[in-house]
PDB file of C-alpha atoms in Angstrom:
ATOM      1  CA  UNK A1100      78.158 161.335  94.901  1.00  0.00           C
ATOM      2  CA  UNK A1101      79.521 158.470  97.040  1.00  0.00           C
ATOM      3  CA  UNK A1102      76.737 158.979  99.579  1.00  0.00           C
ATOM      4  CA  UNK A1103      74.117 158.681  96.840  1.00  0.00           C
ATOM      5  CA  UNK A1104      75.579 155.322  95.800  1.00  0.00           C
ATOM      6  CA  UNK A1105      75.205 154.013  99.374  1.00  0.00           C
ATOM      7  CA  UNK A1106      71.493 154.851  99.585  1.00  0.00           C
ATOM      8  CA  UNK A1107      70.205 151.936  97.421  1.00  0.00           C
ATOM      9  CA  UNK A1108      72.550 149.562  99.270  1.00  0.00           C
ATOM     10  CA  UNK A1109      71.059 150.557 102.633  1.00  0.00           C
ATOM     11  CA  UNK A1110      67.533 150.249 101.214  1.00  0.00           C
ATOM     12  CA  UNK A1111      68.264 146.708 100.060  1.00  0.00           C
ATOM     13  CA  UNK A1112      69.713 145.764 103.437  1.00  0.00           C
ATOM     14  CA  UNK A1113      66.603 146.958 105.265  1.00  0.00           C
ATOM     15  CA  UNK A1114      64.629 144.190 103.535  1.00  0.00           C
ATOM     16  CA  UNK A1115      66.939 141.455 104.815  1.00  0.00           C
ATOM     17  CA  UNK A1116      65.267 139.197 107.402  1.00  0.00           C
ATOM     18  CA  UNK A1117      68.145 136.758 107.825  1.00  0.00           C
ATOM     19  CA  UNK A1118      69.312 136.720 111.441  1.00  0.00           C
ATOM     20  CA  UNK A1119      71.723 133.790 111.466  1.00  0.00           C
ATOM     21  CA  UNK A1120      73.816 135.252 114.282  1.00  0.00           C
ATOM     22  CA  UNK A1121      70.837 135.446 116.643  1.00  0.00           C
ATOM     23  CA  UNK A1122      70.415 131.725 117.428  1.00  0.00           C
ATOM     24  CA  UNK A1123      67.545 130.544 119.613  1.00  0.00           C
ATOM     25  CA  UNK A1124      68.332 126.833 119.829  1.00  0.00           C
ATOM     26  CA  UNK A1125      71.208 124.574 120.785  1.00  0.00           C
ATOM     27  CA  UNK A1126      71.649 123.640 117.126  1.00  0.00           C
ATOM     28  CA  UNK A1127      71.766 127.288 116.068  1.00  0.00           C
ATOM     29  CA  UNK A1128      74.206 128.146 118.863  1.00  0.00           C
ATOM     30  CA  UNK A1129      76.660 125.495 117.653  1.00  0.00           C
ATOM     31  CA  UNK A1130      76.452 126.757 114.070  1.00  0.00           C
ATOM     32  CA  UNK A1131      76.834 130.390 115.129  1.00  0.00           C
ATOM     33  CA  UNK A1132      79.870 129.400 117.214  1.00  0.00           C
ATOM     34  CA  UNK A1133      81.565 128.002 114.100  1.00  0.00           C
ATOM     35  CA  UNK A1134      80.897 131.235 112.201  1.00  0.00           C
ATOM     36  CA  UNK A1135      82.234 133.478 114.986  1.00  0.00           C
ATOM     37  CA  UNK A1136      85.172 131.176 115.753  1.00  0.00           C
ATOM     38  CA  UNK A1137      86.337 130.949 112.133  1.00  0.00           C
ATOM     39  CA  UNK A1138      85.893 134.718 111.712  1.00  0.00           C
ATOM     40  CA  UNK A1139      87.994 135.339 114.850  1.00  0.00           C
ATOM     41  CA  UNK A1140      90.819 133.143 113.534  1.00  0.00           C
ATOM     42  CA  UNK A1141      90.654 134.942 110.203  1.00  0.00           C
ATOM     43  CA  UNK A1142      90.881 138.341 111.918  1.00  0.00           C
ATOM     44  CA  UNK A1143      93.922 137.197 113.941  1.00  0.00           C
ATOM     45  CA  UNK A1144      95.727 136.158 110.757  1.00  0.00           C
ATOM     46  CA  UNK A1145      94.680 139.339 108.975  1.00  0.00           C
ATOM     47  CA  UNK A1146      95.834 141.542 111.860  1.00  0.00           C
ATOM     48  CA  UNK A1147      99.261 139.884 111.989  1.00  0.00           C
ATOM     49  CA  UNK A1148      99.703 140.192 108.217  1.00  0.00           C
ATOM     50  CA  UNK A1149      98.673 143.874 108.186  1.00  0.00           C
ATOM     51  CA  UNK A1150     100.981 144.737 111.116  1.00  0.00           C
ATOM     52  CA  UNK A1151     103.936 142.950 109.537  1.00  0.00           C
ATOM     53  CA  UNK A1152     103.218 144.617 106.209  1.00  0.00           C
ATOM     54  CA  UNK A1153     103.088 148.066 107.839  1.00  0.00           C
ATOM     55  CA  UNK A1154     106.313 147.370 109.763  1.00  0.00           C
ATOM     56  CA  UNK A1155     108.247 146.275 106.666  1.00  0.00           C
ATOM     57  CA  UNK A1156     106.938 149.172 104.571  1.00  0.00           C
ATOM     58  CA  UNK A1157     108.113 151.614 107.233  1.00  0.00           C
ATOM     59  CA  UNK A1158     111.428 149.876 107.978  1.00  0.00           C
ATOM     60  CA  UNK A1159     112.505 149.469 104.364  1.00  0.00           C
ATOM     61  CA  UNK A1160     111.143 152.731 103.003  1.00  0.00           C
ATOM     62  CA  UNK A1161     113.384 154.889 100.876  1.00  0.00           C
ATOM     63  CA  UNK A1162     115.200 157.618 102.796  1.00  0.00           C
ATOM     64  CA  UNK A1163     117.985 160.060 102.010  1.00  0.00           C
ATOM     65  CA  UNK A1164     120.382 157.702 103.781  1.00  0.00           C
ATOM     66  CA  UNK A1165     119.629 154.520 101.843  1.00  0.00           C
ATOM     67  CA  UNK A1166     118.681 156.042  98.487  1.00  0.00           C
ATOM     68  CA  UNK A1167     120.669 154.276  95.769  1.00  0.00           C
ATOM     69  CA  UNK A1168     121.817 151.512  98.130  1.00  0.00           C
ATOM     70  CA  UNK A1169     121.298 147.926  96.941  1.00  0.00           C
ATOM     71  CA  UNK A1170     120.333 145.671  99.890  1.00  0.00           C
ATOM     72  CA  UNK A1171     122.072 142.357 100.524  1.00  0.00           C
ATOM     73  CA  UNK A1172     120.592 139.292  98.826  1.00  0.00           C
ATOM     74  CA  UNK A1173     119.166 137.052 101.552  1.00  0.00           C
ATOM     75  CA  UNK A1174     119.160 133.395 100.497  1.00  0.00           C
ATOM     76  CA  UNK A1175     116.690 132.207 103.139  1.00  0.00           C
ATOM     77  CA  UNK A1176     115.738 132.006 106.802  1.00  0.00           C
ATOM     78  CA  UNK A1177     114.884 128.532 108.063  1.00  0.00           C
ATOM     79  CA  UNK A1178     113.297 129.739 111.291  1.00  0.00           C
ATOM     80  CA  UNK A1179     110.889 132.031 109.466  1.00  0.00           C
ATOM     81  CA  UNK A1180     110.151 129.429 106.797  1.00  0.00           C
ATOM     82  CA  UNK A1181     109.330 126.794 109.422  1.00  0.00           C
ATOM     83  CA  UNK A1182     107.225 129.297 111.367  1.00  0.00           C
ATOM     84  CA  UNK A1183     105.000 130.365 108.464  1.00  0.00           C
ATOM     85  CA  UNK A1184     104.605 126.700 107.451  1.00  0.00           C
ATOM     86  CA  UNK A1185     103.724 125.318 110.890  1.00  0.00           C
ATOM     87  CA  UNK A1186     101.437 128.134 112.075  1.00  0.00           C
ATOM     88  CA  UNK A1187      98.872 127.807 109.230  1.00  0.00           C
ATOM     89  CA  UNK A1188      98.759 124.035 109.800  1.00  0.00           C
ATOM     90  CA  UNK A1189      98.099 124.571 113.513  1.00  0.00           C
ATOM     91  CA  UNK A1190      95.368 127.113 112.766  1.00  0.00           C
ATOM     92  CA  UNK A1191      93.688 124.702 110.347  1.00  0.00           C
ATOM     93  CA  UNK A1192      93.771 121.942 112.976  1.00  0.00           C
ATOM     94  CA  UNK A1193      92.280 124.267 115.595  1.00  0.00           C
ATOM     95  CA  UNK A1194      89.479 125.184 113.169  1.00  0.00           C
ATOM     96  CA  UNK A1195      88.969 121.648 111.868  1.00  0.00           C
ATOM     97  CA  UNK A1196      88.360 119.963 115.238  1.00  0.00           C
ATOM     98  CA  UNK A1197      85.126 121.792 116.235  1.00  0.00           C
ATOM     99  CA  UNK A1198      84.020 122.051 112.597  1.00  0.00           C
ATOM    100  CA  UNK A1199      84.207 118.300 111.995  1.00  0.00           C
ATOM    101  CA  UNK A1200      82.657 117.482 115.380  1.00  0.00           C
ATOM    102  CA  UNK A1201      79.660 119.808 114.999  1.00  0.00           C
ATOM    103  CA  UNK A1202      79.152 119.044 111.305  1.00  0.00           C
ATOM    104  CA  UNK A1203      79.160 115.298 111.944  1.00  0.00           C
ATOM    105  CA  UNK A1204      76.772 115.637 114.890  1.00  0.00           C
ATOM    106  CA  UNK A1205      74.320 117.733 112.863  1.00  0.00           C
ATOM    107  CA  UNK A1206      74.507 115.632 109.716  1.00  0.00           C
ATOM    108  CA  UNK A1207      71.010 115.223 108.156  1.00  0.00           C
ATOM    109  CA  UNK A1208      71.526 111.483 107.605  1.00  0.00           C
ATOM    110  CA  UNK A1209      71.165 110.219 111.177  1.00  0.00           C
ATOM    111  CA  UNK A1210      69.248 107.098 112.091  1.00  0.00           C
ATOM    112  CA  UNK A1211      65.806 107.649 113.594  1.00  0.00           C
ATOM    113  CA  UNK A1212      66.135 104.657 115.924  1.00  0.00           C
ATOM    114  CA  UNK A1213      68.113 106.630 118.535  1.00  0.00           C
ATOM    115  CA  UNK A1214      65.529 109.419 118.631  1.00  0.00           C
ATOM    116  CA  UNK A1215      62.349 107.580 119.643  1.00  0.00           C
ATOM    117  CA  UNK A1216      61.725 109.971 122.566  1.00  0.00           C
ATOM    118  CA  UNK A1217      61.987 113.042 120.356  1.00  0.00           C
ATOM    119  CA  UNK A1218      59.141 114.929 118.703  1.00  0.00           C
ATOM    120  CA  UNK A1219      58.802 113.816 115.086  1.00  0.00           C
ATOM    121  CA  UNK A1220      57.394 116.019 112.329  1.00  0.00           C
ATOM    122  CA  UNK A1221      57.047 115.090 108.660  1.00  0.00           C
ATOM    123  CA  UNK A1222      57.933 118.001 106.392  1.00  0.00           C
ATOM    124  CA  UNK A1223      56.665 117.815 102.814  1.00  0.00           C
ATOM    125  CA  UNK A1224      57.800 120.480 100.351  1.00  0.00           C
ATOM    126  CA  UNK A1225      56.118 121.172  97.046  1.00  0.00           C
ATOM    127  CA  UNK A1226      55.760 124.121  94.718  1.00  0.00           C
ATOM    128  CA  UNK A1227      55.032 126.425  96.522  1.00  0.00           C
ATOM    129  CA  UNK A1228      54.055 125.443 100.057  1.00  0.00           C
ATOM    130  CA  UNK A1229      55.177 123.494 103.105  1.00  0.00           C
ATOM    131  CA  UNK A1230      53.017 120.794 104.703  1.00  0.00           C
ATOM    132  CA  UNK A1231      53.788 119.686 108.264  1.00  0.00           C
ATOM    133  CA  UNK A1232      52.371 116.391 109.541  1.00  0.00           C
ATOM    134  CA  UNK A1233      52.554 115.626 113.258  1.00  0.00           C
ATOM    135  CA  UNK A1234      52.663 112.337 115.156  1.00  0.00           C
ATOM    136  CA  UNK A1235      48.884 112.195 115.664  1.00  0.00           C
ATOM    137  CA  UNK A1236      48.201 112.833 111.959  1.00  0.00           C
ATOM    138  CA  UNK A1237      47.399 116.522 112.289  1.00  0.00           C
ATOM    139  CA  UNK A1238      48.509 118.662 109.331  1.00  0.00           C
ATOM    140  CA  UNK A1239      49.290 122.334 108.913  1.00  0.00           C
ATOM    141  CA  UNK A1240      50.303 124.304 105.845  1.00  0.00           C
ATOM    142  CA  UNK A1241      53.006 126.970 106.071  1.00  0.00           C
ATOM    143  CA  UNK A1242      52.802 126.965 109.863  1.00  0.00           C
ATOM    144  CA  UNK A1243      55.103 124.809 111.970  1.00  0.00           C
ATOM    145  CA  UNK A1244      54.435 124.345 115.691  1.00  0.00           C
ATOM    146  CA  UNK A1245      56.994 122.598 117.932  1.00  0.00           C
ATOM    147  CA  UNK A1246      57.585 122.302 121.693  1.00  0.00           C
ATOM    148  CA  UNK A1247      60.440 124.047 123.470  1.00  0.00           C
ATOM    149  CA  UNK A1248      63.375 122.285 125.089  1.00  0.00           C
ATOM    150  CA  UNK A1249      63.091 119.055 123.093  1.00  0.00           C
ATOM    151  CA  UNK A1250      64.827 117.404 120.182  1.00  0.00           C
ATOM    152  CA  UNK A1251      62.694 117.875 117.075  1.00  0.00           C
ATOM    153  CA  UNK A1252      63.267 115.291 114.352  1.00  0.00           C
ATOM    154  CA  UNK A1253      62.192 116.454 110.904  1.00  0.00           C
ATOM    155  CA  UNK A1254      61.495 113.901 108.173  1.00  0.00           C
ATOM    156  CA  UNK A1255      62.170 115.974 105.077  1.00  0.00           C
ATOM    157  CA  UNK A1256      60.876 115.029 101.627  1.00  0.00           C
ATOM    158  CA  UNK A1257      59.819 116.754  98.419  1.00  0.00           C
ATOM    159  CA  UNK A1258      56.972 116.033  96.019  1.00  0.00           C
ATOM    160  CA  UNK A1259      58.584 117.689  93.008  1.00  0.00           C
ATOM    161  CA  UNK A1260      61.910 119.549  92.831  1.00  0.00           C
ATOM    162  CA  UNK A1261      64.776 120.220  95.250  1.00  0.00           C
ATOM    163  CA  UNK A1262      63.849 122.605  98.051  1.00  0.00           C
ATOM    164  CA  UNK A1263      65.780 123.780 101.108  1.00  0.00           C
ATOM    165  CA  UNK A1264      64.340 123.844 104.644  1.00  0.00           C
ATOM    166  CA  UNK A1265      65.631 126.823 106.605  1.00  0.00           C
ATOM    167  CA  UNK A1266      64.701 128.570 109.852  1.00  0.00           C
ATOM    168  CA  UNK A1267      67.660 130.993 110.224  1.00  0.00           C
ATOM    169  CA  UNK A1268      67.247 131.613 113.961  1.00  0.00           C
ATOM    170  CA  UNK A1269      66.990 127.909 114.803  1.00  0.00           C
ATOM    171  CA  UNK A1270      69.260 126.024 112.385  1.00  0.00           C
ATOM    172  CA  UNK A1271      71.030 126.061 109.043  1.00  0.00           C
ATOM    173  CA  UNK A1272      69.779 125.089 105.611  1.00  0.00           C
ATOM    174  CA  UNK A1273      68.956 121.474 104.771  1.00  0.00           C
ATOM    175  CA  UNK A1274      68.155 120.221 101.293  1.00  0.00           C
ATOM    176  CA  UNK A1275      64.779 118.579 100.722  1.00  0.00           C
ATOM    177  CA  UNK A1276      65.081 116.038  97.910  1.00  0.00           C
ATOM    178  CA  UNK A1277      62.441 114.318  95.768  1.00  0.00           C
ATOM    179  CA  UNK A1278      62.135 110.533  96.236  1.00  0.00           C
ATOM    180  CA  UNK A1279      64.452 110.586  99.254  1.00  0.00           C
ATOM    181  CA  UNK A1280      63.778 111.214 102.937  1.00  0.00           C
ATOM    182  CA  UNK A1281      66.359 113.108 104.964  1.00  0.00           C
ATOM    183  CA  UNK A1282      66.373 113.319 108.738  1.00  0.00           C
ATOM    184  CA  UNK A1283      67.325 116.585 110.404  1.00  0.00           C
ATOM    185  CA  UNK A1284      67.281 117.599 114.070  1.00  0.00           C
ATOM    186  CA  UNK A1285      66.820 120.874 115.897  1.00  0.00           C
ATOM    187  CA  UNK A1286      67.613 120.715 119.601  1.00  0.00           C
ATOM    188  CA  UNK A1287      66.318 122.791 122.490  1.00  0.00           C
ATOM    189  CA  UNK A1288      64.505 125.597 120.650  1.00  0.00           C
ATOM    190  CA  UNK A1289      63.426 128.613 122.703  1.00  0.00           C
ATOM    191  CA  UNK A1290      59.853 129.893 122.863  1.00  0.00           C
ATOM    192  CA  UNK A1291      59.144 132.405 120.122  1.00  0.00           C
ATOM    193  CA  UNK A1292      57.960 132.911 116.555  1.00  0.00           C
ATOM    194  CA  UNK A1293      60.513 132.561 113.775  1.00  0.00           C
ATOM    195  CA  UNK A1294      60.457 133.022 110.010  1.00  0.00           C
ATOM    196  CA  UNK A1295      61.195 130.017 107.815  1.00  0.00           C
ATOM    197  CA  UNK A1296      61.735 129.830 104.087  1.00  0.00           C
ATOM    198  CA  UNK A1297      62.873 127.779 101.139  1.00  0.00           C
ATOM    199  CA  UNK A1298      66.527 128.606 100.488  1.00  0.00           C
ATOM    200  CA  UNK A1299      66.735 126.832  97.115  1.00  0.00           C
ATOM    201  CA  UNK A1300      65.320 128.425  93.973  1.00  0.00           C
ATOM    202  CA  UNK A1301      62.431 126.122  93.095  1.00  0.00           C
ATOM    203  CA  UNK A1302      60.359 127.977  90.511  1.00  0.00           C
ATOM    204  CA  UNK A1303      58.611 131.179  89.570  1.00  0.00           C
ATOM    205  CA  UNK A1304      56.939 131.644  92.979  1.00  0.00           C
ATOM    206  CA  UNK A1305      59.956 130.643  95.046  1.00  0.00           C
ATOM    207  CA  UNK A1306      59.872 133.947  96.985  1.00  0.00           C
ATOM    208  CA  UNK A1307      56.433 133.082  98.343  1.00  0.00           C
ATOM    209  CA  UNK A1308      57.532 129.729  99.762  1.00  0.00           C
ATOM    210  CA  UNK A1309      57.726 130.843 103.364  1.00  0.00           C
ATOM    211  CA  UNK A1310      56.412 129.485 106.634  1.00  0.00           C
ATOM    212  CA  UNK A1311      56.093 130.513 110.276  1.00  0.00           C
ATOM    213  CA  UNK A1312      57.656 128.484 113.074  1.00  0.00           C
ATOM    214  CA  UNK A1313      56.084 128.774 116.523  1.00  0.00           C
ATOM    215  CA  UNK A1314      57.934 127.319 119.492  1.00  0.00           C
ATOM    216  CA  UNK A1315      55.579 126.893 122.444  1.00  0.00           C
ATOM    217  CA  UNK A1316      55.656 125.237 125.848  1.00  0.00           C
ATOM    218  CA  UNK A1317      55.188 121.464 125.990  1.00  0.00           C
ATOM    219  CA  UNK A1318      51.794 121.879 127.649  1.00  0.00           C
ATOM    220  CA  UNK A1319      50.606 124.324 124.990  1.00  0.00           C
ATOM    221  CA  UNK A1320      51.923 122.037 122.270  1.00  0.00           C
ATOM    222  CA  UNK A1321      49.993 119.024 123.610  1.00  0.00           C
ATOM    223  CA  UNK A1322      46.818 121.083 123.889  1.00  0.00           C
ATOM    224  CA  UNK A1323      47.284 122.385 120.346  1.00  0.00           C
ATOM    225  CA  UNK A1324      47.694 118.854 119.008  1.00  0.00           C
ATOM    226  CA  UNK A1325      44.400 117.747 120.577  1.00  0.00           C
ATOM    227  CA  UNK A1326      42.378 120.618 119.097  1.00  0.00           C
TER     228      UNK A1326
END
């Protein structure tokens, strides 16, 4: 019976195209590092807690020798109390330093003035399609083309409701707001074809709001722009 319950779960998982932990850009690598790093810290804490729990359960189990014995009332242990107060603080500091640094660096509110040498792409979201406008005025719908090894600056805006720009293998989600332009960067993307989607429910045809991202060489990108 238990095996039958697992079958629909496996079928649902086979339709999942999200590959966040397979980054193909510098931006994605930094975000994946935070996920793995925080998970590793969590597993360390969990392992220590489970081992201590198992040790105490075994040490203070009921036996024929101690059955009916009332243990001494321990008022406190300053060393242990200081230890389990200081250690969580240290772990939070260790996690906070890279988290704050990477989050601040990848904030979608950066000034465009420092990125004049980057490749700029205007991203316009509307129900239910993505329009990409390049520096020479060329437009594509639901197909994004960018050069490898460069900083790509996206100018995100929406014509109607809130959307969310997301290419899982290149970078995390970024909200696309109506009447407000947000700037978001993806650095050093590797050559390949990646699935993109809207990660914010935006209407009845939200599931169809997908796009393809093609990362090509700089030479191929320049030739494509001139076509």
